[in-house]
Amino acid sequence: MDRGDRIIACYSNLLLSVSIGFLLFSVVSSQIPLGSKLTVEQNNYWFSSNKDYAIGFLNFSDQYSFGVRFNAIYIPSSEQTAIWTAGWNVKVSSKAYLELSLTGEMILFDPAKGKIVWQSKTGNTSVESAVLLDDGNFVLLNRNKSAVWQSFESPSDTMLSGQSLSVGQSLRASSRGSLTSYYSLHMNVSGVMQLRWETSIIYWTVGGPQSAVRAILGSDGILQLLDQQSQAVWSVYGEDHNDSDVKFRFLRLDSDGNLRIYSWENNAMSWRIVWQAIINQCDVFATCATNGICTLNASDSYVCWCPFRSTRDSNSECLIPYKPSCESGSSMILHEHMYLYGIYPPNNTVVQTNLQQCRSMCQKDPSCHAASFINNGTPQCHMMNSRYVGGQSDPSLGSVTFVKTCSDPIAVLPPPVPAPRKVSQKICVACLLEVAAASIVVFVMLQFSIGVYLFRRRKHMMQKSALPHIVPNATGCIVFSYSEIKDLTDNFKQQIGQNVFKGVLPDNRLVAVKDLNASIDERRFRAAVLKIGSIYHKNLLRLDGYCCESGRRLLVYELAKYGSVDKCLEEPRMCKRLTWRKRMDICLAVARAISYLHTGCREFISHGNLKCENVVLDDELEAKVSEFGLRTIQAEASSSGGLAETDVRDFGKMMVVLITGCQNADEACYLSYEKWVKAEKEMAMDQRIVVGADSEELERALRIAFWCLQGDERMRPSMGEVIKVLEGTLAVDPPPPPFAHNQQWPPDDESPSESYSAL
């Protein structure tokens, strides 16, 4: 090493020593020695070295908790939110104090209760000091300056940027008034993050099938689940993620049971919600507790109302008005578009039966108070044996609820009408003038109030529609801004289909972005996207995200490597890979996907536009159906286009296209049926198929396809029957002429033999 190198090395070592010295000084200068004490009366605090955080007693309506809060100079005191409290929901009196004892243990003592209400249990761990770090973590240190205990590992209801929630740890929501909170966010042993009510009700979950070991909120505003190699297995983005101007963020399980990310906005001087787990608050279990049924109002805020409370009942609780001891018998009151569930206890008896049987079973069972009926392909009756119920009501809900009530004739008698009082016949002119003047004043004030209300509502709605909403659903569906869509598609550079563009997510996953290019009501669009995003089936294309911003409506799907089936049929090299076996596998996969949409989802979904263009092939040539549920978004379902029978007919056409190789579906159907009638079915098969089909399997495939094409929709099979035929477990009879019902034969001037050359 020459002299210059030695000088540079010495200088570097000097800089390193100085840097370490400053770091140690900043830590030591903010360290809290043993024997230190904080009291409610003195209102004293310990601070982080950057003064962004403070720890001490926090006032909650004349009750106090000990914890950490924000303390930055530009955050007003009213917004200095608590981010950690000792002992979750422990409240103390104005005489309480906290002491870091000489044995190294934090002790929270309340003289009003005469006892220690919380302690860190670190008395025998060689603690020598404490420190509130610049990231908001309160730490007890030993003589080696190693952490013995830290608030980040004992979270209450909040996670700060950089803080992790490991397997086995939980966040617990703060209580609402005197009601103890049952809401918690939990990381279970399988690495799945769940929102729970008590321990048995899970109403939101993310993670899997990969095994995550911790959740972390990054300083960039991204919430992630990480595996053992610290690789993200699930991510969700706050609306302002990667905004370097945002200094403070936190994730909190709020008292209403919803999980939200907050960011500090300097301009507005307030905390802003940039993401929440559940967009419809009524989907949070027991949102209204026992105070009624949850429903959304015109401003998308939830309200609790009681549809079955007696007018004479002044109790604030909304209870089922039935008592097993009623002597006058019972009756069942029908409530459309309502779903109820038991809260105390939080479980229902579930029976598979029809609507009328559900009503009858509950009415005959003395212990049954109410029953909700749902038909999601499998009709289910949920019976509640308690007066304490919760639930939700919405016109989009397909469920029906029966509420039992005693058939007490006294309950329906009108209240006694008071005897009319004699009114003086004398006319008071002064009284009339006063009444008239008061009426005019009231009218003017009412008109003014209505005008102000309409102006503010219009302004609010305009602001709401102009802002991007980053609110993914429970499945982790990502909400993108339009600028992010432009970035991931490279400004819509590579078009791969009609209004479909190729894109790349930040984690290098390829996606297909479909621009709906339509004006769709925002509320209906979000509701439909939530429904589509909650559907999982290996033969349905997964929805990864969407954009709903300033009139733009886009959907982000996973990208299938080989694209649509119709393009594969056109491309010679890919067509060779579509052997007879592979084509039948595609038909079976599509049938299973459509059957799942019809009978396996919470609500019936008709595809409405099934064709080879909307069936794509992944890297293993596995078929996946795309664009399902778009009719719900675009509200295009009609009396003839939104039924299961329409999907069955379209499936039959798709089968014939795959068998014949002819892209003109109608032409292929006519000509292939003609060949089948003439016992020339082999001539109907795509001549590009190198290895021919088994004659029996070809016969079975054509028969079921022609049954699907029957003009009388009542003769078409269900998708479940189609699956059994394709699997070979159900025999199929020869079909009648599929076009006899509507006589849709080709015109007489067309030559079938000339057209058939395309097959």
PDB file of N, CA, C and O in Angstrom, residues 78 101 115 135 140 181 214 220 222 303 305 372 440 488 552 605 656 677 683 720 732 738:
ATOM      1  N   SER A  78     -53.958  17.574  18.361  1.00  0.00           N
ATOM      2  CA  SER A  78     -55.201  16.815  18.183  1.00  0.00           C
ATOM      3  C   SER A  78     -55.026  15.631  17.238  1.00  0.00           C
ATOM      4  O   SER A  78     -55.855  14.723  17.218  1.00  0.00           O
ATOM      5  N   SER A 101     -38.072   0.492  36.978  1.00  0.00           N
ATOM      6  CA  SER A 101     -37.529   0.171  38.297  1.00  0.00           C
ATOM      7  C   SER A 101     -36.039  -0.120  38.231  1.00  0.00           C
ATOM      8  O   SER A 101     -35.468  -0.347  37.157  1.00  0.00           O
ATOM      9  N   LYS A 115     -53.038  -1.331  42.895  1.00  0.00           N
ATOM     10  CA  LYS A 115     -52.299  -2.486  42.381  1.00  0.00           C
ATOM     11  C   LYS A 115     -51.533  -2.115  41.118  1.00  0.00           C
ATOM     12  O   LYS A 115     -51.763  -1.076  40.490  1.00  0.00           O
ATOM     13  N   ASP A 135     -37.637   5.427  15.112  1.00  0.00           N
ATOM     14  CA  ASP A 135     -38.706   4.827  14.306  1.00  0.00           C
ATOM     15  C   ASP A 135     -39.969   4.577  15.118  1.00  0.00           C
ATOM     16  O   ASP A 135     -40.923   3.973  14.624  1.00  0.00           O
ATOM     17  N   LEU A 140     -36.095  -1.746  25.740  1.00  0.00           N
ATOM     18  CA  LEU A 140     -35.312  -1.909  26.962  1.00  0.00           C
ATOM     19  C   LEU A 140     -33.995  -2.566  26.587  1.00  0.00           C
ATOM     20  O   LEU A 140     -33.978  -3.608  25.914  1.00  0.00           O
ATOM     21  N   SER A 181     -63.685  -4.839  22.599  1.00  0.00           N
ATOM     22  CA  SER A 181     -63.528  -5.196  21.196  1.00  0.00           C
ATOM     23  C   SER A 181     -63.214  -6.679  21.046  1.00  0.00           C
ATOM     24  O   SER A 181     -62.395  -7.241  21.773  1.00  0.00           O
ATOM     25  N   ARG A 214     -44.149 -13.397   8.015  1.00  0.00           N
ATOM     26  CA  ARG A 214     -44.398 -12.111   8.656  1.00  0.00           C
ATOM     27  C   ARG A 214     -45.045 -11.149   7.661  1.00  0.00           C
ATOM     28  O   ARG A 214     -44.908 -11.306   6.439  1.00  0.00           O
ATOM     29  N   ASP A 220     -42.452   2.745   1.994  1.00  0.00           N
ATOM     30  CA  ASP A 220     -42.987   3.196   0.715  1.00  0.00           C
ATOM     31  C   ASP A 220     -44.498   3.054   0.624  1.00  0.00           C
ATOM     32  O   ASP A 220     -45.096   3.303  -0.420  1.00  0.00           O
ATOM     33  N   ILE A 222     -46.307   0.155   1.100  1.00  0.00           N
ATOM     34  CA  ILE A 222     -46.726  -1.139   0.571  1.00  0.00           C
ATOM     35  C   ILE A 222     -46.795  -2.139   1.723  1.00  0.00           C
ATOM     36  O   ILE A 222     -45.825  -2.326   2.455  1.00  0.00           O
ATOM     37  N   VAL A 303     -75.172   2.557   7.963  1.00  0.00           N
ATOM     38  CA  VAL A 303     -76.093   2.911   9.037  1.00  0.00           C
ATOM     39  C   VAL A 303     -76.666   1.617   9.608  1.00  0.00           C
ATOM     40  O   VAL A 303     -76.750   0.601   8.918  1.00  0.00           O
ATOM     41  N   TRP A 305     -79.968  -0.100  11.311  1.00  0.00           N
ATOM     42  CA  TRP A 305     -81.402   0.082  11.500  1.00  0.00           C
ATOM     43  C   TRP A 305     -82.015  -1.238  11.933  1.00  0.00           C
ATOM     44  O   TRP A 305     -81.464  -2.309  11.692  1.00  0.00           O
ATOM     45  N   SER A 372     -82.023 -17.499   7.497  1.00  0.00           N
ATOM     46  CA  SER A 372     -81.634 -16.853   6.246  1.00  0.00           C
ATOM     47  C   SER A 372     -81.379 -17.928   5.198  1.00  0.00           C
ATOM     48  O   SER A 372     -80.653 -18.895   5.459  1.00  0.00           O
ATOM     49  N   ILE A 440     -93.469  31.564   6.648  1.00  0.00           N
ATOM     50  CA  ILE A 440     -92.617  32.122   5.595  1.00  0.00           C
ATOM     51  C   ILE A 440     -91.148  31.998   5.962  1.00  0.00           C
ATOM     52  O   ILE A 440     -90.302  31.613   5.154  1.00  0.00           O
ATOM     53  N   LEU A 488     -47.153   0.453 -16.227  1.00  0.00           N
ATOM     54  CA  LEU A 488     -46.945  -0.985 -16.348  1.00  0.00           C
ATOM     55  C   LEU A 488     -47.225  -1.503 -17.749  1.00  0.00           C
ATOM     56  O   LEU A 488     -46.778  -2.587 -18.118  1.00  0.00           O
ATOM     57  N   ARG A 552     -62.286   6.303 -16.012  1.00  0.00           N
ATOM     58  CA  ARG A 552     -61.567   5.208 -16.658  1.00  0.00           C
ATOM     59  C   ARG A 552     -61.846   3.907 -15.907  1.00  0.00           C
ATOM     60  O   ARG A 552     -61.751   3.865 -14.691  1.00  0.00           O
ATOM     61  N   ILE A 605     -73.590 -16.622 -11.828  1.00  0.00           N
ATOM     62  CA  ILE A 605     -72.944 -15.727 -12.784  1.00  0.00           C
ATOM     63  C   ILE A 605     -73.036 -16.352 -14.165  1.00  0.00           C
ATOM     64  O   ILE A 605     -72.622 -17.501 -14.371  1.00  0.00           O
ATOM     65  N   VAL A 656     -67.804 -27.229 -31.222  1.00  0.00           N
ATOM     66  CA  VAL A 656     -67.788 -27.524 -32.656  1.00  0.00           C
ATOM     67  C   VAL A 656     -66.607 -26.839 -33.329  1.00  0.00           C
ATOM     68  O   VAL A 656     -65.952 -27.416 -34.208  1.00  0.00           O
ATOM     69  N   VAL A 677     -75.149 -36.503 -39.579  1.00  0.00           N
ATOM     70  CA  VAL A 677     -76.375 -37.169 -40.022  1.00  0.00           C
ATOM     71  C   VAL A 677     -76.075 -38.180 -41.121  1.00  0.00           C
ATOM     72  O   VAL A 677     -76.671 -39.267 -41.181  1.00  0.00           O
ATOM     73  N   MET A 683     -65.313 -36.792 -41.296  1.00  0.00           N
ATOM     74  CA  MET A 683     -65.077 -35.707 -42.238  1.00  0.00           C
ATOM     75  C   MET A 683     -65.286 -34.335 -41.582  1.00  0.00           C
ATOM     76  O   MET A 683     -64.814 -33.322 -42.098  1.00  0.00           O
ATOM     77  N   GLY A 720     -73.231 -29.333 -15.667  1.00  0.00           N
ATOM     78  CA  GLY A 720     -72.854 -30.518 -14.896  1.00  0.00           C
ATOM     79  C   GLY A 720     -73.021 -31.790 -15.708  1.00  0.00           C
ATOM     80  O   GLY A 720     -72.189 -32.706 -15.653  1.00  0.00           O
ATOM     81  N   VAL A 732     -75.027 -40.488 -23.662  1.00  0.00           N
ATOM     82  CA  VAL A 732     -75.766 -39.416 -24.307  1.00  0.00           C
ATOM     83  C   VAL A 732     -76.486 -39.978 -25.533  1.00  0.00           C
ATOM     84  O   VAL A 732     -75.892 -40.661 -26.362  1.00  0.00           O
ATOM     85  N   PRO A 738     -80.703 -29.816 -34.174  1.00  0.00           N
ATOM     86  CA  PRO A 738     -80.527 -28.709 -33.230  1.00  0.00           C
ATOM     87  C   PRO A 738     -81.153 -27.405 -33.673  1.00  0.00           C
ATOM     88  O   PRO A 738     -81.371 -26.517 -32.856  1.00  0.00           O
TER      89      PRO A 738
END
